[in-house]
Amino acid sequence: MGFFVRKGSIVFGLGSLVWFLLADPVFAATAHATASPPIWDQAINGLSDVINYFGRAFNGDYGLALLLVTFLIRMLTVPLMLRSLRNTKKMQLLQPQLTEIKNKYAKTDPKRYQEEMMGLYKSEGVNPVAGCMPMLLQLVILTILYRSIYTDPALIHSKFLGILALGKPDPTFILPVLAAVTSFFQQKMSMVQLDPSQRMIMYIFPVMIFFMSLKAFAALALYWVFSNIFTIVQMYFTRVRPSKSGA
């Protein structure tokens, strides 16, 4: 299980780093001035154009436009999420064999332990890093969204429901709290059968999200909240509800 603890820690570390940078005003200034690869600029401009299109359709409410764009993005990533869930279920079925290999080789022959473990994954068609992909993709999207907001005056000066400024941190603390709470439940649903050492991430990550959301654009926190809600609903219908029906 050490591999999965490291894998979870790496994703957690990357997530924390991205949130820290996106919330840092110094990074905000340098990010705007730094040249980006053409494909990166195309992604940023493309997302800005889509949000602007829906923003105009919603009479200038870019918050509603952002919610719709978030929904569309998450719908496009559903196949990746379902693939990750199927991979996770396979991993759970392999736990007895993985435990047996660990007890047999982990302490006496670490190299053999890694070889046996990877051999089992290969024979069963399991990708041990597939579970990281949805989170890594979300971090990429979050970074593109940040640059889209920062470089587009219409977005950075827009408001959600005519009240909340999307280009500034939320002064009411509502979004940071919602970001933390939804992150907790999203992590809890995705880590139901993991070991205690990895479950610590379930408690640490939401706290980090809360403090970082205090400094980040409200638009980023809004995206994170709605994205978490989408994931929670998705996991309920793909994991929780089927397990209850089969019980």
mmCIF file of C-alpha atoms in Angstrom:
data_model
loop_
_atom_site.group_PDB
_atom_site.id
_atom_site.type_symbol
_atom_site.label_atom_id
_atom_site.label_comp_id
_atom_site.label_asym_id
_atom_site.label_seq_id
_atom_site.Cartn_x
_atom_site.Cartn_y
_atom_site.Cartn_z
ATOM 1 C CA MET A 1 0.000 0.000 0.000
ATOM 2 C CA GLY A 2 3.023 2.274 0.286
ATOM 3 C CA PHE A 3 2.837 3.022 -3.415
ATOM 4 C CA PHE A 4 -0.709 4.350 -3.080
ATOM 5 C CA VAL A 5 0.151 6.469 -0.070
ATOM 6 C CA ARG A 6 2.946 8.043 -2.098
ATOM 7 C CA LYS A 7 0.629 8.446 -5.084
ATOM 8 C CA GLY A 8 -2.013 10.159 -2.976
ATOM 9 C CA SER A 9 0.614 12.340 -1.332
ATOM 10 C CA ILE A 10 1.981 13.422 -4.708
ATOM 11 C CA VAL A 11 -1.469 14.429 -5.967
ATOM 12 C CA PHE A 12 -2.201 16.169 -2.672
ATOM 13 C CA GLY A 13 1.123 18.013 -2.888
ATOM 14 C CA LEU A 14 0.505 19.113 -6.466
ATOM 15 C CA GLY A 15 -2.991 20.252 -5.601
ATOM 16 C CA SER A 16 -1.759 22.258 -2.637
ATOM 17 C CA LEU A 17 1.003 23.832 -4.721
ATOM 18 C CA VAL A 18 -1.382 24.866 -7.498
ATOM 19 C CA TRP A 19 -3.866 26.361 -5.044
ATOM 20 C CA PHE A 20 -1.056 28.188 -3.218
ATOM 21 C CA LEU A 21 0.268 29.697 -6.436
ATOM 22 C CA LEU A 22 -3.166 30.670 -7.718
ATOM 23 C CA ALA A 23 -3.919 32.418 -4.432
ATOM 24 C CA ASP A 24 -0.594 34.257 -4.268
ATOM 25 C CA PRO A 25 -0.714 37.882 -5.542
ATOM 26 C CA VAL A 26 2.983 37.828 -6.496
ATOM 27 C CA PHE A 27 2.395 34.804 -8.704
ATOM 28 C CA ALA A 28 -0.627 36.560 -10.192
ATOM 29 C CA ALA A 29 1.531 39.437 -11.384
ATOM 30 C CA THR A 30 4.320 37.254 -12.787
ATOM 31 C CA ALA A 31 1.915 34.788 -14.414
ATOM 32 C CA HIS A 32 0.339 37.569 -16.444
ATOM 33 C CA ALA A 33 3.726 38.773 -17.688
ATOM 34 C CA THR A 34 5.161 35.326 -18.453
ATOM 35 C CA ALA A 35 4.959 34.073 -22.022
ATOM 36 C CA SER A 36 3.064 30.805 -22.446
ATOM 37 C CA PRO A 37 3.342 28.073 -25.103
ATOM 38 C CA PRO A 38 0.950 28.653 -28.045
ATOM 39 C CA ILE A 39 -1.241 25.665 -27.180
ATOM 40 C CA TRP A 40 -1.559 26.950 -23.608
ATOM 41 C CA ASP A 41 -2.576 30.400 -24.862
ATOM 42 C CA GLN A 42 -5.129 28.802 -27.166
ATOM 43 C CA ALA A 43 -6.652 26.905 -24.243
ATOM 44 C CA ILE A 44 -6.784 30.085 -22.126
ATOM 45 C CA ASN A 45 -8.296 32.184 -24.914
ATOM 46 C CA GLY A 46 -10.723 29.429 -25.831
ATOM 47 C CA LEU A 47 -12.029 29.124 -22.281
ATOM 48 C CA SER A 48 -12.319 32.916 -22.011
ATOM 49 C CA ASP A 49 -14.323 33.027 -25.246
ATOM 50 C CA VAL A 50 -16.702 30.309 -24.047
ATOM 51 C CA ILE A 51 -17.271 31.985 -20.665
ATOM 52 C CA ASN A 52 -17.756 35.363 -22.371
ATOM 53 C CA TYR A 53 -20.263 33.846 -24.795
ATOM 54 C CA PHE A 54 -22.406 32.423 -22.017
ATOM 55 C CA GLY A 55 -21.826 35.530 -19.901
ATOM 56 C CA ARG A 56 -23.438 37.670 -22.597
ATOM 57 C CA ALA A 57 -26.246 35.118 -22.908
ATOM 58 C CA PHE A 58 -26.896 35.500 -19.163
ATOM 59 C CA ASN A 59 -27.019 39.307 -19.430
ATOM 60 C CA GLY A 60 -23.519 39.788 -18.083
ATOM 61 C CA ASP A 61 -23.716 37.337 -15.162
ATOM 62 C CA TYR A 62 -20.393 35.576 -15.597
ATOM 63 C CA GLY A 63 -20.942 33.584 -12.417
ATOM 64 C CA LEU A 64 -23.850 31.731 -14.022
ATOM 65 C CA ALA A 65 -21.760 31.364 -17.170
ATOM 66 C CA LEU A 66 -18.955 29.842 -15.093
ATOM 67 C CA LEU A 67 -21.360 27.346 -13.511
ATOM 68 C CA LEU A 68 -22.602 26.276 -16.942
ATOM 69 C CA VAL A 69 -19.057 25.968 -18.295
ATOM 70 C CA THR A 70 -18.072 23.942 -15.218
ATOM 71 C CA PHE A 71 -20.993 21.593 -15.872
ATOM 72 C CA LEU A 72 -19.983 21.181 -19.520
ATOM 73 C CA ILE A 73 -16.346 20.527 -18.578
ATOM 74 C CA ARG A 74 -17.329 17.914 -16.017
ATOM 75 C CA MET A 75 -19.664 16.231 -18.504
ATOM 76 C CA LEU A 76 -16.787 15.998 -20.975
ATOM 77 C CA THR A 77 -14.595 14.396 -18.308
ATOM 78 C CA VAL A 78 -17.223 11.824 -17.258
ATOM 79 C CA PRO A 79 -15.641 9.034 -19.380
ATOM 80 C CA LEU A 80 -12.294 9.614 -17.650
ATOM 81 C CA MET A 81 -13.963 9.574 -14.234
ATOM 82 C CA LEU A 82 -15.855 6.359 -15.004
ATOM 83 C CA ARG A 83 -12.667 4.730 -16.228
ATOM 84 C CA SER A 84 -10.950 5.781 -13.009
ATOM 85 C CA LEU A 85 -13.807 4.331 -10.929
ATOM 86 C CA ARG A 86 -13.658 1.022 -12.791
ATOM 87 C CA ASN A 87 -9.922 0.923 -12.216
ATOM 88 C CA THR A 88 -10.443 1.633 -8.505
ATOM 89 C CA LYS A 89 -12.919 -1.251 -8.213
ATOM 90 C CA LYS A 90 -10.389 -3.586 -9.821
ATOM 91 C CA MET A 91 -7.777 -2.367 -7.348
ATOM 92 C CA GLN A 92 -10.109 -3.169 -4.453
ATOM 93 C CA LEU A 93 -10.623 -6.711 -5.756
ATOM 94 C CA LEU A 94 -6.855 -7.163 -5.908
ATOM 95 C CA GLN A 95 -6.282 -6.089 -2.296
ATOM 96 C CA PRO A 96 -6.063 -9.657 -0.884
ATOM 97 C CA GLN A 97 -3.419 -10.604 -3.451
ATOM 98 C CA LEU A 98 -1.545 -7.325 -2.936
ATOM 99 C CA THR A 99 -1.560 -7.878 0.819
ATOM 100 C CA GLU A 100 -0.209 -11.394 0.342
ATOM 101 C CA ILE A 101 2.605 -10.105 -1.889
ATOM 102 C CA LYS A 102 3.380 -7.352 0.603
ATOM 103 C CA ASN A 103 3.582 -9.748 3.548
ATOM 104 C CA LYS A 104 5.792 -12.089 1.559
ATOM 105 C CA TYR A 105 8.302 -9.700 -0.030
ATOM 106 C CA ALA A 106 7.980 -6.106 1.252
ATOM 107 C CA LYS A 107 10.474 -6.419 4.120
ATOM 108 C CA THR A 108 12.788 -9.133 2.823
ATOM 109 C CA ASP A 109 13.017 -8.299 -0.891
ATOM 110 C CA PRO A 110 11.665 -4.815 -1.828
ATOM 111 C CA LYS A 111 12.717 -5.187 -5.463
ATOM 112 C CA ARG A 112 10.866 -8.486 -5.814
ATOM 113 C CA TYR A 113 7.897 -6.884 -4.059
ATOM 114 C CA GLN A 114 7.696 -4.113 -6.671
ATOM 115 C CA GLU A 115 8.129 -6.596 -9.526
ATOM 116 C CA GLU A 116 5.402 -8.919 -8.241
ATOM 117 C CA MET A 117 3.050 -6.029 -7.601
ATOM 118 C CA MET A 118 3.529 -4.489 -11.052
ATOM 119 C CA GLY A 119 3.255 -7.937 -12.642
ATOM 120 C CA LEU A 120 -0.113 -8.434 -10.971
ATOM 121 C CA TYR A 121 -1.313 -5.049 -12.201
ATOM 122 C CA LYS A 122 -0.247 -5.884 -15.748
ATOM 123 C CA SER A 123 -1.861 -9.320 -15.774
ATOM 124 C CA GLU A 124 -5.150 -7.926 -14.444
ATOM 125 C CA GLY A 125 -5.161 -4.876 -16.731
ATOM 126 C CA VAL A 126 -4.972 -2.374 -13.879
ATOM 127 C CA ASN A 127 -3.295 1.025 -14.154
ATOM 128 C CA PRO A 128 -2.053 1.995 -10.649
ATOM 129 C CA VAL A 129 -1.903 5.704 -11.505
ATOM 130 C CA ALA A 130 -5.282 5.979 -13.251
ATOM 131 C CA GLY A 131 -6.881 7.271 -10.071
ATOM 132 C CA CYS A 132 -4.671 10.363 -10.216
ATOM 133 C CA MET A 133 -5.778 11.451 -13.666
ATOM 134 C CA PRO A 134 -9.130 13.115 -12.820
ATOM 135 C CA MET A 135 -7.512 15.222 -10.091
ATOM 136 C CA LEU A 136 -4.538 16.170 -12.272
ATOM 137 C CA LEU A 137 -6.906 17.147 -15.084
ATOM 138 C CA GLN A 138 -8.869 19.333 -12.662
ATOM 139 C CA LEU A 139 -5.660 21.092 -11.609
ATOM 140 C CA VAL A 140 -4.832 21.814 -15.260
ATOM 141 C CA ILE A 141 -8.341 23.180 -15.851
ATOM 142 C CA LEU A 142 -8.112 25.255 -12.671
ATOM 143 C CA THR A 143 -4.844 26.799 -13.851
ATOM 144 C CA ILE A 144 -6.294 27.592 -17.294
ATOM 145 C CA LEU A 145 -9.356 29.125 -15.640
ATOM 146 C CA TYR A 146 -7.143 31.283 -13.430
ATOM 147 C CA ARG A 147 -5.238 32.637 -16.417
ATOM 148 C CA SER A 148 -8.496 33.162 -18.321
ATOM 149 C CA ILE A 149 -9.892 35.304 -15.515
ATOM 150 C CA TYR A 150 -6.683 37.223 -14.896
ATOM 151 C CA THR A 151 -6.128 38.133 -18.544
ATOM 152 C CA ASP A 152 -9.751 39.005 -19.403
ATOM 153 C CA PRO A 153 -11.063 42.351 -18.039
ATOM 154 C CA ALA A 154 -14.671 41.268 -18.575
ATOM 155 C CA LEU A 155 -14.134 38.269 -16.318
ATOM 156 C CA ILE A 156 -11.953 39.791 -13.623
ATOM 157 C CA HIS A 157 -14.393 42.686 -13.106
ATOM 158 C CA SER A 158 -17.574 40.614 -13.368
ATOM 159 C CA LYS A 159 -19.966 39.616 -10.586
ATOM 160 C CA PHE A 160 -22.039 36.579 -9.680
ATOM 161 C CA LEU A 161 -25.755 37.407 -9.276
ATOM 162 C CA GLY A 162 -24.734 41.059 -9.219
ATOM 163 C CA ILE A 163 -23.255 40.643 -5.723
ATOM 164 C CA LEU A 164 -20.038 38.621 -5.590
ATOM 165 C CA ALA A 165 -16.991 39.993 -7.440
ATOM 166 C CA LEU A 166 -15.448 37.034 -9.258
ATOM 167 C CA GLY A 167 -12.025 38.648 -9.694
ATOM 168 C CA LYS A 168 -11.477 39.141 -5.949
ATOM 169 C CA PRO A 169 -11.423 36.863 -2.877
ATOM 170 C CA ASP A 170 -14.825 36.242 -1.305
ATOM 171 C CA PRO A 171 -15.083 38.598 1.720
ATOM 172 C CA THR A 172 -18.062 36.700 3.182
ATOM 173 C CA PHE A 173 -16.107 33.433 3.721
ATOM 174 C CA ILE A 174 -19.077 31.557 2.255
ATOM 175 C CA LEU A 175 -17.236 30.170 -0.767
ATOM 176 C CA PRO A 176 -14.095 29.158 1.187
ATOM 177 C CA VAL A 177 -16.281 27.256 3.668
ATOM 178 C CA LEU A 178 -18.273 25.605 0.878
ATOM 179 C CA ALA A 179 -15.050 24.742 -0.959
ATOM 180 C CA ALA A 180 -13.678 23.049 2.165
ATOM 181 C CA VAL A 181 -16.905 21.212 3.044
ATOM 182 C CA THR A 182 -17.526 19.915 -0.473
ATOM 183 C CA SER A 183 -13.850 18.904 -0.766
ATOM 184 C CA PHE A 184 -14.188 16.890 2.455
ATOM 185 C CA PHE A 185 -17.247 14.971 1.274
ATOM 186 C CA GLN A 186 -15.776 14.465 -2.175
ATOM 187 C CA GLN A 187 -12.576 13.054 -0.638
ATOM 188 C CA LYS A 188 -14.582 10.951 1.821
ATOM 189 C CA MET A 189 -16.617 9.323 -0.940
ATOM 190 C CA SER A 190 -13.517 8.600 -3.031
ATOM 191 C CA MET A 191 -11.456 7.175 -0.145
ATOM 192 C CA VAL A 192 -13.989 4.886 1.492
ATOM 193 C CA GLN A 193 -11.822 1.778 1.416
ATOM 194 C CA LEU A 194 -8.344 3.266 1.731
ATOM 195 C CA ASP A 195 -5.934 2.753 4.619
ATOM 196 C CA PRO A 196 -5.691 5.243 7.543
ATOM 197 C CA SER A 197 -2.395 6.763 6.367
ATOM 198 C CA GLN A 198 -3.996 7.848 3.096
ATOM 199 C CA ARG A 199 -7.233 8.885 4.781
ATOM 200 C CA MET A 200 -5.320 11.693 6.486
ATOM 201 C CA ILE A 201 -5.453 13.489 3.137
ATOM 202 C CA MET A 202 -9.240 13.532 3.502
ATOM 203 C CA TYR A 203 -8.883 15.826 6.515
ATOM 204 C CA ILE A 204 -5.834 17.870 5.547
ATOM 205 C CA PHE A 205 -6.807 18.766 1.974
ATOM 206 C CA PRO A 206 -10.117 20.538 2.834
ATOM 207 C CA VAL A 207 -8.336 22.662 5.447
ATOM 208 C CA MET A 208 -5.744 23.667 2.855
ATOM 209 C CA ILE A 209 -8.506 24.442 0.351
ATOM 210 C CA PHE A 210 -10.262 26.676 2.894
ATOM 211 C CA PHE A 211 -7.239 28.854 3.618
ATOM 212 C CA MET A 212 -6.211 29.057 -0.024
ATOM 213 C CA SER A 213 -9.754 29.994 -1.072
ATOM 214 C CA LEU A 214 -9.553 32.947 1.296
ATOM 215 C CA LYS A 215 -6.937 34.490 -1.000
ATOM 216 C CA ALA A 216 -7.876 33.115 -4.425
ATOM 217 C CA PHE A 217 -10.285 34.623 -6.951
ATOM 218 C CA ALA A 218 -13.887 33.944 -5.943
ATOM 219 C CA ALA A 219 -14.357 32.493 -9.438
ATOM 220 C CA LEU A 220 -11.834 29.739 -8.667
ATOM 221 C CA ALA A 221 -13.563 28.877 -5.402
ATOM 222 C CA LEU A 222 -16.933 28.907 -7.176
ATOM 223 C CA TYR A 223 -15.607 26.544 -9.836
ATOM 224 C CA TRP A 224 -14.155 24.248 -7.167
ATOM 225 C CA VAL A 225 -17.415 24.146 -5.179
ATOM 226 C CA PHE A 226 -19.585 23.352 -8.190
ATOM 227 C CA SER A 227 -17.052 20.844 -9.508
ATOM 228 C CA ASN A 228 -17.026 19.065 -6.134
ATOM 229 C CA ILE A 229 -20.826 18.971 -6.035
ATOM 230 C CA PHE A 230 -20.878 17.457 -9.522
ATOM 231 C CA THR A 231 -18.337 14.815 -8.446
ATOM 232 C CA ILE A 232 -20.272 13.994 -5.261
ATOM 233 C CA VAL A 233 -23.501 13.482 -7.223
ATOM 234 C CA GLN A 234 -21.651 11.453 -9.833
ATOM 235 C CA MET A 235 -20.044 9.212 -7.212
ATOM 236 C CA TYR A 236 -23.369 8.689 -5.483
ATOM 237 C CA PHE A 237 -24.953 7.298 -8.647
ATOM 238 C CA THR A 238 -21.894 5.321 -9.791
ATOM 239 C CA ARG A 239 -20.586 3.985 -6.478
ATOM 240 C CA VAL A 240 -22.793 4.523 -3.405
ATOM 241 C CA ARG A 241 -26.226 3.794 -4.864
ATOM 242 C CA PRO A 242 -25.152 0.631 -6.777
ATOM 243 C CA SER A 243 -23.485 -0.748 -3.621
ATOM 244 C CA LYS A 244 -26.685 -0.178 -1.617
ATOM 245 C CA SER A 245 -28.767 -1.883 -4.297
ATOM 246 C CA GLY A 246 -26.467 -4.884 -4.283
ATOM 247 C CA ALA A 247 -26.454 -5.167 -0.488
#
